[in-house]
Coordinates of C-alpha atoms and ligand atoms in Angstrom, one line a residue:
X18 CA 27.9 -12.4 5.4
X19 CA 24.6 -13.8 6.5
X20 CA 24.1 -16.8 8.0
X21 CA 22.0 -20.2 7.6
X22 CA 21.3 -21.5 11.0
X23 CA 19.1 -20.6 14.1
X24 CA 21.9 -18.8 16.4
X25 CA 22.7 -16.6 13.6
X26 CA 19.2 -15.4 13.4
X27 CA 18.5 -14.4 16.8
X28 CA 21.7 -12.6 16.9
X29 CA 20.7 -10.9 14.1
X30 CA 17.3 -9.9 16.7
X31 CA 19.1 -9.5 19.8
X32 CA 21.0 -6.5 17.9
X33 CA 18.1 -5.5 15.7
X34 CA 16.9 -1.3 17.3
X35 CA 13.7 -2.0 16.1
X36 CA 13.7 -5.7 18.2
X37 CA 11.2 -4.3 20.7
X38 CA 8.6 -2.9 18.8
X39 CA 7.5 -6.7 18.0
X40 CA 6.3 -6.7 21.7
X41 CA 4.0 -3.6 20.8
X42 CA 1.5 -6.3 18.2
X43 CA -0.3 -9.1 18.8
X44 CA 0.9 -12.2 17.2
X45 CA -1.5 -14.5 16.2
X46 CA -1.0 -18.0 18.6
X47 CA -1.5 -21.7 17.5
X48 CA -4.4 -23.8 20.0
X49 CA -1.5 -24.3 22.3
X50 CA -0.8 -20.7 22.8
X51 CA 2.2 -20.9 20.5
X52 CA 3.7 -17.6 18.2
X53 CA 2.4 -18.4 14.5
X54 CA 4.9 -17.4 12.0
X55 CA 3.2 -14.6 10.8
X56 CA 4.2 -13.4 7.0
X57 CA 0.7 -11.8 5.4
X58 CA 1.4 -8.1 6.6
X59 CA 0.9 -7.7 2.9
X60 CA -2.4 -8.7 3.7
X61 CA -3.4 -7.3 6.8
X62 CA -1.2 -6.4 9.1
X63 CA -1.3 -6.8 12.8
X64 CA -2.8 -5.4 15.5
X65 CA -0.8 -2.9 17.5
X66 CA -1.4 -3.3 21.6
X67 CA -2.2 0.4 21.9
X68 CA -4.9 0.5 18.8
X69 CA -7.5 -0.5 22.1
X70 CA -6.8 2.5 24.0
X71 CA -7.1 4.6 21.3
X72 CA -10.5 3.1 20.0
X73 CA -11.6 3.4 23.8
X74 CA -11.3 7.3 24.4
X75 CA -13.4 7.6 21.2
X76 CA -15.8 5.4 23.0
X77 CA -15.7 6.9 25.9
X78 CA -16.1 10.6 25.0
X79 CA -18.7 9.9 23.1
X80 CA -20.2 7.9 25.9
X81 CA -19.7 11.7 27.7
X82 CA -20.2 13.9 25.8
X83 CA -22.7 12.7 22.7
X84 CA -22.7 15.2 20.4
X85 CA -20.2 17.8 21.6
X86 CA -17.7 15.5 21.4
X87 CA -17.1 16.9 17.6
X88 CA -14.9 19.7 19.4
X89 CA -15.0 18.7 23.2
X90 CA -13.0 15.2 22.7
X91 CA -10.1 15.0 24.5
X92 CA -9.1 14.8 20.5
X93 CA -12.0 16.2 18.8
X94 CA -13.9 14.6 16.0
X95 CA -13.9 17.9 14.0
X96 CA -10.4 17.8 13.5
X97 CA -10.1 14.9 13.6
X98 CA -8.6 13.6 10.3
X99 CA -6.0 17.0 10.7
X100 CA -4.5 14.8 13.6
X101 CA -3.2 11.8 11.4
X102 CA -2.3 14.0 8.1
X103 CA 1.2 14.9 9.3
X104 CA 2.8 11.1 10.4
X105 CA 0.7 9.7 6.9
X106 CA 2.6 12.7 4.9
X107 CA 5.9 11.4 6.3
X108 CA 5.1 8.0 5.2
X109 CA 4.3 8.4 1.3
X110 CA 6.9 11.5 1.7
X111 CA 4.1 14.4 1.0
X112 CA 3.8 17.5 2.5
X113 CA 0.7 17.6 5.1
X114 CA -1.5 19.5 3.1
X115 CA -1.2 17.0 0.0
X116 CA -2.2 13.7 2.0
X117 CA -6.4 13.2 3.4
X118 CA -7.3 10.1 5.5
X119 CA -10.9 9.2 3.5
X120 CA -12.9 6.4 2.7
X121 CA -11.7 3.5 1.5
X122 CA -8.8 2.6 -1.8
X123 CA -11.1 1.9 -4.2
X124 CA -13.3 4.7 -3.8
X125 CA -10.5 6.7 -3.4
X126 CA -9.2 6.0 -6.7
X127 CA -12.5 6.2 -8.5
X128 CA -12.6 9.7 -7.2
X129 CA -9.1 11.0 -8.1
X130 CA -10.3 9.2 -11.8
X131 CA -13.2 11.7 -11.8
X132 CA -10.7 14.6 -11.1
X133 CA -7.8 12.9 -13.3
X134 CA -9.3 11.5 -15.8
X135 CA -10.9 13.5 -18.0
X136 CA -10.6 12.4 -21.9
X137 CA -10.8 14.2 -24.9
X138 CA -11.9 12.9 -28.3
X139 CA -8.1 12.3 -29.0
X140 CA -6.8 12.2 -25.7
X141 CA -8.5 9.2 -24.0
X142 CA -6.1 6.0 -23.5
X143 CA -5.3 4.7 -19.9
X144 CA -2.0 2.7 -19.2
X145 CA -2.0 0.3 -16.1
X146 CA 0.7 -2.1 -15.5
X147 CA -0.6 -5.8 -16.7
X148 CA -2.0 -8.4 -13.4
X149 CA -3.2 -5.0 -12.0
X150 CA -5.1 -5.9 -8.6
X151 CA -8.3 -6.8 -9.7
X152 CA -10.5 -3.6 -8.1
X153 CA -7.7 -1.2 -9.8
X154 CA -8.6 -2.9 -13.3
X155 CA -12.7 -3.0 -12.6
X156 CA -12.3 0.7 -11.8
X157 CA -10.1 1.6 -14.8
X158 CA -12.6 0.0 -16.8
X159 CA -15.8 0.8 -15.6
X160 CA -14.4 4.7 -15.3
X161 CA -13.5 4.3 -19.4
X162 CA -17.2 3.1 -19.8
X163 CA -18.9 5.3 -17.6
X164 CA -16.7 7.9 -20.6
X165 CA -18.4 6.0 -23.0
X166 CA -14.8 5.1 -24.5
X167 CA -14.5 1.6 -25.8
X168 CA -12.5 -0.3 -23.2
X169 CA -10.8 -2.5 -25.6
X170 CA -9.4 0.5 -27.8
X171 CA -8.1 2.4 -24.7
X172 CA -6.8 0.5 -22.1
X173 CA -3.1 -0.1 -22.6
X174 CA -1.9 -3.3 -20.1
X175 CA 2.5 -2.3 -19.7
X176 CA 2.9 -6.2 -19.8
X177 CA 6.2 -8.1 -19.0
X178 CA 7.5 -9.6 -22.2
X179 CA 6.9 -13.5 -23.1
X180 CA 8.6 -15.7 -20.4
X181 CA 9.5 -12.9 -17.6
X182 CA 7.4 -12.2 -14.6
X183 CA 8.6 -8.3 -14.2
X184 CA 7.4 -5.2 -16.6
X185 CA 10.8 -3.4 -18.0
X186 CA 10.6 0.4 -18.1
X187 CA 12.2 0.3 -21.7
X188 CA 8.7 -1.5 -22.2
X189 CA 6.6 1.7 -20.9
X190 CA 9.1 4.0 -22.8
X191 CA 8.2 2.3 -25.7
X192 CA 4.3 2.5 -25.3
X193 CA 4.8 5.9 -25.2
X194 CA 6.8 6.7 -28.3
X195 CA 4.1 4.7 -29.7
X196 CA 0.6 6.1 -27.9
X197 CA 1.5 8.7 -25.9
X198 CA -0.7 11.8 -27.6
X199 CA -3.5 9.6 -26.9
X200 CA -3.1 8.4 -23.4
X201 CA -4.9 10.6 -20.9
X202 CA -3.7 8.5 -17.7
X203 CA -1.3 6.8 -16.3
X204 CA -2.1 4.2 -13.6
X205 CA -0.2 2.1 -12.2
X206 CA 0.5 0.1 -9.3
X207 CA 3.4 1.2 -7.0
X208 CA 4.8 -2.2 -5.9
X209 CA 2.8 -4.8 -8.0
X210 CA 0.7 -7.5 -5.8
X211 CA 1.8 -10.3 -7.0
X212 CA 5.5 -10.4 -7.7
X213 CA 6.8 -7.2 -5.1
X214 CA 8.0 -5.6 -8.4
X215 CA 8.2 -1.4 -7.2
X216 CA 8.0 0.5 -9.8
X217 CA 10.4 3.7 -10.5
X218 CA 8.2 6.0 -9.6
X219 CA 9.5 9.2 -10.3
X220 CA 10.8 7.8 -13.7
X221 CA 7.2 6.9 -14.3
X222 CA 6.2 10.8 -13.6
X223 CA 8.4 12.1 -15.4
X224 CA 7.9 10.0 -18.5
X225 CA 3.9 10.0 -18.5
X226 CA 4.0 14.0 -17.7
X227 CA 6.9 14.9 -21.0
X228 CA 3.5 13.4 -23.0
X229 CA 1.3 15.5 -21.1
X230 CA -0.8 13.1 -19.2
X231 CA -2.1 12.6 -15.7
X232 CA -0.3 10.1 -13.8
X233 CA -1.6 8.3 -10.5
X234 CA -0.1 5.7 -8.4
X235 CA -1.5 2.7 -6.6
X236 CA 0.0 2.7 -3.0
X237 CA -1.8 -0.2 -1.6
X238 CA 1.3 -2.8 -1.6
X239 CA 4.0 0.3 -1.2
X240 CA 2.5 2.6 1.8
X241 CA 4.6 1.7 5.0
X242 CA 6.2 -0.6 3.1
X243 CA 8.5 1.7 1.0
X244 CA 9.5 5.1 0.5
X245 CA 7.5 6.1 -2.6
X246 CA 8.6 10.2 -2.0
X247 CA 5.9 11.3 -3.6
X248 CA 6.0 14.6 -3.9
X249 CA 9.1 14.7 -5.3
X250 CA 7.8 12.4 -8.0
X251 CA 5.6 15.1 -9.2
X252 CA 2.8 12.1 -9.6
X253 CA -0.4 14.1 -9.9
X254 CA -2.3 11.7 -7.5
X255 CA -2.0 8.7 -5.3
X256 CA -4.4 6.1 -3.2
X257 CA -3.4 3.4 -0.8
X258 CA -4.8 1.6 2.5
X259 CA -3.9 1.4 5.5
X260 CA -4.8 -2.2 6.5
X261 CA -2.0 -3.5 5.0
X262 CA 1.8 -2.9 6.0
X263 CA 0.2 0.5 8.3
X264 CA -1.5 -2.2 10.4
X265 CA -5.0 0.0 10.9
X266 CA -7.4 -2.6 11.0
X267 CA -9.8 -5.2 8.7
X268 CA -11.6 -2.9 6.6
X269 CA -9.8 0.6 7.3
X270 CA -9.8 4.0 5.5
X271 CA -7.7 4.7 2.9
X272 CA -5.0 8.0 2.2
X273 CA -5.1 9.7 -0.8
X274 CA -2.8 11.4 -2.1
X275 CA -2.9 15.1 -4.3
X276 CA 0.0 17.2 -5.8
X277 CA -0.1 20.5 -4.1
X278 CA -0.1 21.9 -7.7
X279 CA -3.5 21.0 -7.3
X280 CA -4.4 22.5 -4.8
X281 CA -6.4 25.2 -6.1
X282 CA -7.3 23.7 -9.7
X283 CA -10.3 24.7 -10.3
X284 CA -10.3 23.1 -13.8
X285 CA -10.2 19.2 -12.3
X286 CA -14.3 17.7 -12.2
X287 CA -14.9 16.7 -8.2
X288 CA -17.3 14.5 -6.8
X289 CA -17.7 16.9 -4.0
X290 CA -19.2 16.7 -0.9
X291 CA -19.7 18.7 2.6
X292 CA -16.6 17.8 4.5
X293 CA -14.6 18.7 1.8
X294 CA -16.0 22.4 1.7
X295 CA -15.2 25.4 3.3
X296 CA -14.5 24.4 7.6
X297 CA -15.6 28.0 8.3
X298 CA -18.9 28.0 6.1
X299 CA -19.4 23.7 6.2
X300 CA -22.3 24.2 9.1
X301 CA -24.1 27.8 7.9
X302 CA -25.4 24.8 5.2
X303 CA -27.0 26.9 2.3
X304 CA -24.2 28.5 0.8
X305 CA -22.1 27.4 -2.4
X306 CA -19.5 23.9 -2.3
X307 CA -16.6 26.0 -1.7
X308 CA -13.2 23.4 -1.9
X309 CA -11.2 22.9 0.5
X310 CA -7.4 23.9 -0.6
X311 CA -5.3 21.1 -1.3
X312 CA -6.4 16.8 -0.3
X313 CA -8.6 17.6 2.0
X314 CA -11.1 19.5 -0.4
X315 CA -11.8 15.7 -1.6
X316 CA -13.5 14.5 1.4
X317 CA -17.2 13.8 0.9
X318 CA -18.1 13.0 4.4
X319 CA -17.7 13.6 8.0
X320 CA -15.5 10.6 8.8
X321 CA -15.9 7.2 10.6
X322 CA -14.0 8.3 14.0
X323 CA -13.6 4.6 15.5
X324 CA -11.6 3.7 12.5
X325 CA -9.7 7.3 12.5
X326 CA -8.3 6.0 16.2
X327 CA -7.1 2.8 14.9
X328 CA -4.9 4.4 12.4
X329 CA -3.3 7.0 14.4
X330 CA -2.4 4.0 17.0
X331 CA -0.7 3.0 14.0
X332 CA 1.1 6.2 12.8
X333 CA 2.1 7.0 16.5
X334 CA 3.8 3.6 16.4
X335 CA 5.8 4.5 12.6
X336 CA 6.9 8.0 14.0
X337 CA 8.1 6.2 17.1
X338 CA 10.3 3.8 15.2
X339 CA 11.2 6.4 12.4
X340 CA 10.4 5.4 8.9
X341 CA 14.1 5.2 7.7
X342 CA 15.0 2.6 10.3
X343 CA 12.1 0.6 9.3
X344 CA 13.3 0.8 5.8
X345 CA 16.4 -0.6 6.9
X346 CA 15.4 -2.9 8.6
X347 CA 13.1 -4.0 6.1
X348 CA 15.8 -4.1 3.3
X349 CA 18.2 -7.0 5.7
X350 CA 15.2 -8.8 6.7
X351 CA 14.1 -9.6 3.0
X352 CA 17.8 -10.3 2.3
X353 CA 17.9 -12.8 4.5
X354 CA 15.1 -14.1 3.4
X355 CA 16.4 -14.0 -0.2
X356 CA 19.5 -15.5 1.3
X357 CA 17.9 -18.6 3.0
X358 CA 15.8 -19.8 0.1
X359 CA 19.1 -19.6 -2.4
X360 CA 20.8 -21.6 0.5
X361 CA 17.8 -24.6 -0.3
X362 CA 19.1 -25.0 -3.5
X363 CA 16.3 -26.4 -5.2
X364 CA 14.9 -26.3 -8.4
X365 CA 11.5 -26.4 -7.9
X366 CA 11.5 -22.5 -6.2
X367 CA 12.0 -19.4 -7.9
X368 CA 12.0 -16.0 -6.3
X369 CA 10.5 -13.5 -8.9
X370 CA 10.7 -10.2 -7.3
X371 CA 13.6 -8.4 -8.2
X372 CA 16.5 -9.1 -6.5
X373 CA 17.6 -5.3 -6.8
X374 CA 16.3 -3.8 -2.9
X375 CA 15.6 -0.4 -4.5
X376 CA 12.9 -2.3 -6.9
X377 CA 11.2 -4.1 -3.7
X378 CA 9.5 -3.8 -0.9
X379 CA 9.8 -6.0 2.3
X380 CA 7.7 -8.9 0.1
X381 CA 8.9 -11.8 -2.0
X382 CA 6.7 -13.8 -4.1
X383 CA 7.9 -17.6 -4.5
X384 CA 6.8 -19.7 -7.3
X385 CA 6.6 -23.3 -7.1
X386 CA 6.7 -25.7 -9.6
X387 CA 3.8 -28.4 -10.3
X388 CA 2.7 -27.2 -6.6
X389 CA -0.9 -26.0 -5.4
X390 CA -2.8 -24.5 -2.8
X391 CA -2.7 -27.4 -0.4
X392 CA 1.4 -26.1 -0.1
X393 CA 0.0 -23.3 1.4
X394 CA -2.7 -25.8 3.5
X395 CA 0.8 -27.5 4.4
X396 CA 2.4 -23.9 5.7
X397 CA -0.3 -23.7 7.6
X398 CA -0.4 -26.7 9.4
X399 CA 3.2 -26.0 9.5
X400 CA 2.3 -23.3 11.9
X401 CA 3.2 -20.7 8.8
X402 CA 1.1 -17.7 8.2
X403 CA 0.9 -16.6 4.5
X404 CA -0.2 -16.3 1.5
X405 CA -1.2 -17.7 -2.2
X406 CA -2.5 -16.5 -5.5
X407 CA -3.7 -18.7 -8.1
X408 CA -1.5 -20.2 -10.3
X409 CA 1.5 -20.8 -8.3
X410 CA 3.5 -18.4 -5.5
X411 CA 3.6 -18.3 -2.2
X412 CA 3.9 -14.6 -1.0
X413 CA 6.0 -14.2 1.9
X414 CA 6.0 -10.3 3.8
X415 CA 8.6 -9.9 6.6
X416 CA 7.0 -6.7 8.2
X417 CA 10.0 -5.2 9.7
X418 CA 7.8 -3.9 13.0
X419 CA 6.8 -7.3 13.9
X420 CA 8.8 -9.6 12.4
X421 CA 11.9 -11.0 13.4
X422 CA 15.1 -12.7 11.5
X423 CA 14.4 -15.7 13.7
X424 CA 10.6 -15.7 11.8
X425 CA 12.4 -16.1 8.8
X426 CA 14.5 -18.3 9.3
X427 CA 12.0 -20.8 10.6
X428 CA 9.7 -20.0 7.7
X429 CA 13.1 -21.0 5.5
X430 CA 12.9 -24.7 7.8
X431 CA 9.4 -25.0 7.5
X432 CA 9.1 -24.6 3.5
X433 CA 11.9 -27.3 3.6
X434 CA 10.1 -29.7 4.9
X435 CA 7.1 -29.0 3.3
X436 CA 8.6 -29.3 0.6
X437 CA 10.2 -32.8 0.5
X438 CA 6.6 -34.3 1.6
Ligands
PLP502 C1 -5.6 -4.0 -1.4 C2 -5.9 -3.5 -3.0 C3 -7.2 -3.5 -3.1 C4 -8.2 -3.7 -2.2 O1 -9.0 -2.4 -2.3 P1 -9.7 -2.0 -1.4 O2 -11.0 -0.9 -1.8 O3 -9.0 -1.3 0.3 O4 -10.6 -2.8 -0.8 C5 -7.0 -2.3 -4.0 N1 -5.9 -2.4 -5.1 C6 -4.6 -2.7 -4.7 C7 -3.5 -3.0 -5.4 C8 -4.3 -3.9 -3.5 O5 -3.7 -4.3 -3.2

């Protein structure tokens, strides 16, 4: 059904109901003022043009009101995080009370593990997918160490089989059969940053709960990319960042999900701060900690409003496009990329990401035989911004909000050229 020519790609763009959204973003240009082919939204999403207005509004209110901005600002700072909850909840398929924007991803992961990893003498192991993102691995290992648990004994890796790149659900089932009674937590990246594989979150949650384990997901590569339907999966918690597919700017705040069944769960440990305290008495200052129900109760500090303004701008853009439309375009756009790679019939390249659209987001990870980082440099020189992961993988992520079918076509032509050299 797809065709390998630029006229076809342009026709798809002309018929794309989301095509106009590209104009709402700043697209990086080369020294000659030509737009680059930006396929790196999995690492840092592009800047929506409205972001500067949203941030300027906060700067203006701060100039105008000083401290009074907490209540007098156009969008008051005191409840500012609440303006984000509803749109963010839609993106991850949760109820607004289950979602809060706060801190950054790794910080939230630690806070969640403080609450959801409470090892006992007999139930203390943690399962992670092998080749998890380094920060997740460090966080999990340091939590084990913090509890005095031997990492070698307690950390179980869900690994691809020999000679394979992807993790199989049956192998996780086998791990649970063997060690389920000793496992306290399953901590899985929803969409693996390296392979692009999206895991079956609901099945994993049900499996974990069958063995009375807590289940948490890292949605760094899921949020804004796939629909994780967090509430429905029943997961205990999830964390994510907003600077990748959610286009909220470098180092912007993270998101956190706590399932509503834990909204008032007093059995959970918690590292607390004043922003998680009952809003009515927060400023009385001398009260004992009285946790807000739901995810908000995990907040520590009064948040950076300037950064939240960028998140608001981005979420408004997502809401305008509608996540279902975004996902629909994403499947087609990535399908087109896959088609063009197949058409190259080049034995040196191998897409390691699953072929089934339900098992992936927009990213395809392309393994290139005998290649090294010079390939990535050549692509950059040819005007493609992509991402290289050692030892031999280029990650290409056409983001449906701002990437076009023409971008994908141009990339495939440039890759062909570069591989010939
Ligand atoms: C991007 C990413 C991170 C980064 O964590 P920060 O705390 O935001 O720096 C962590 N984990 C995964 C899986 C990621 O993809």
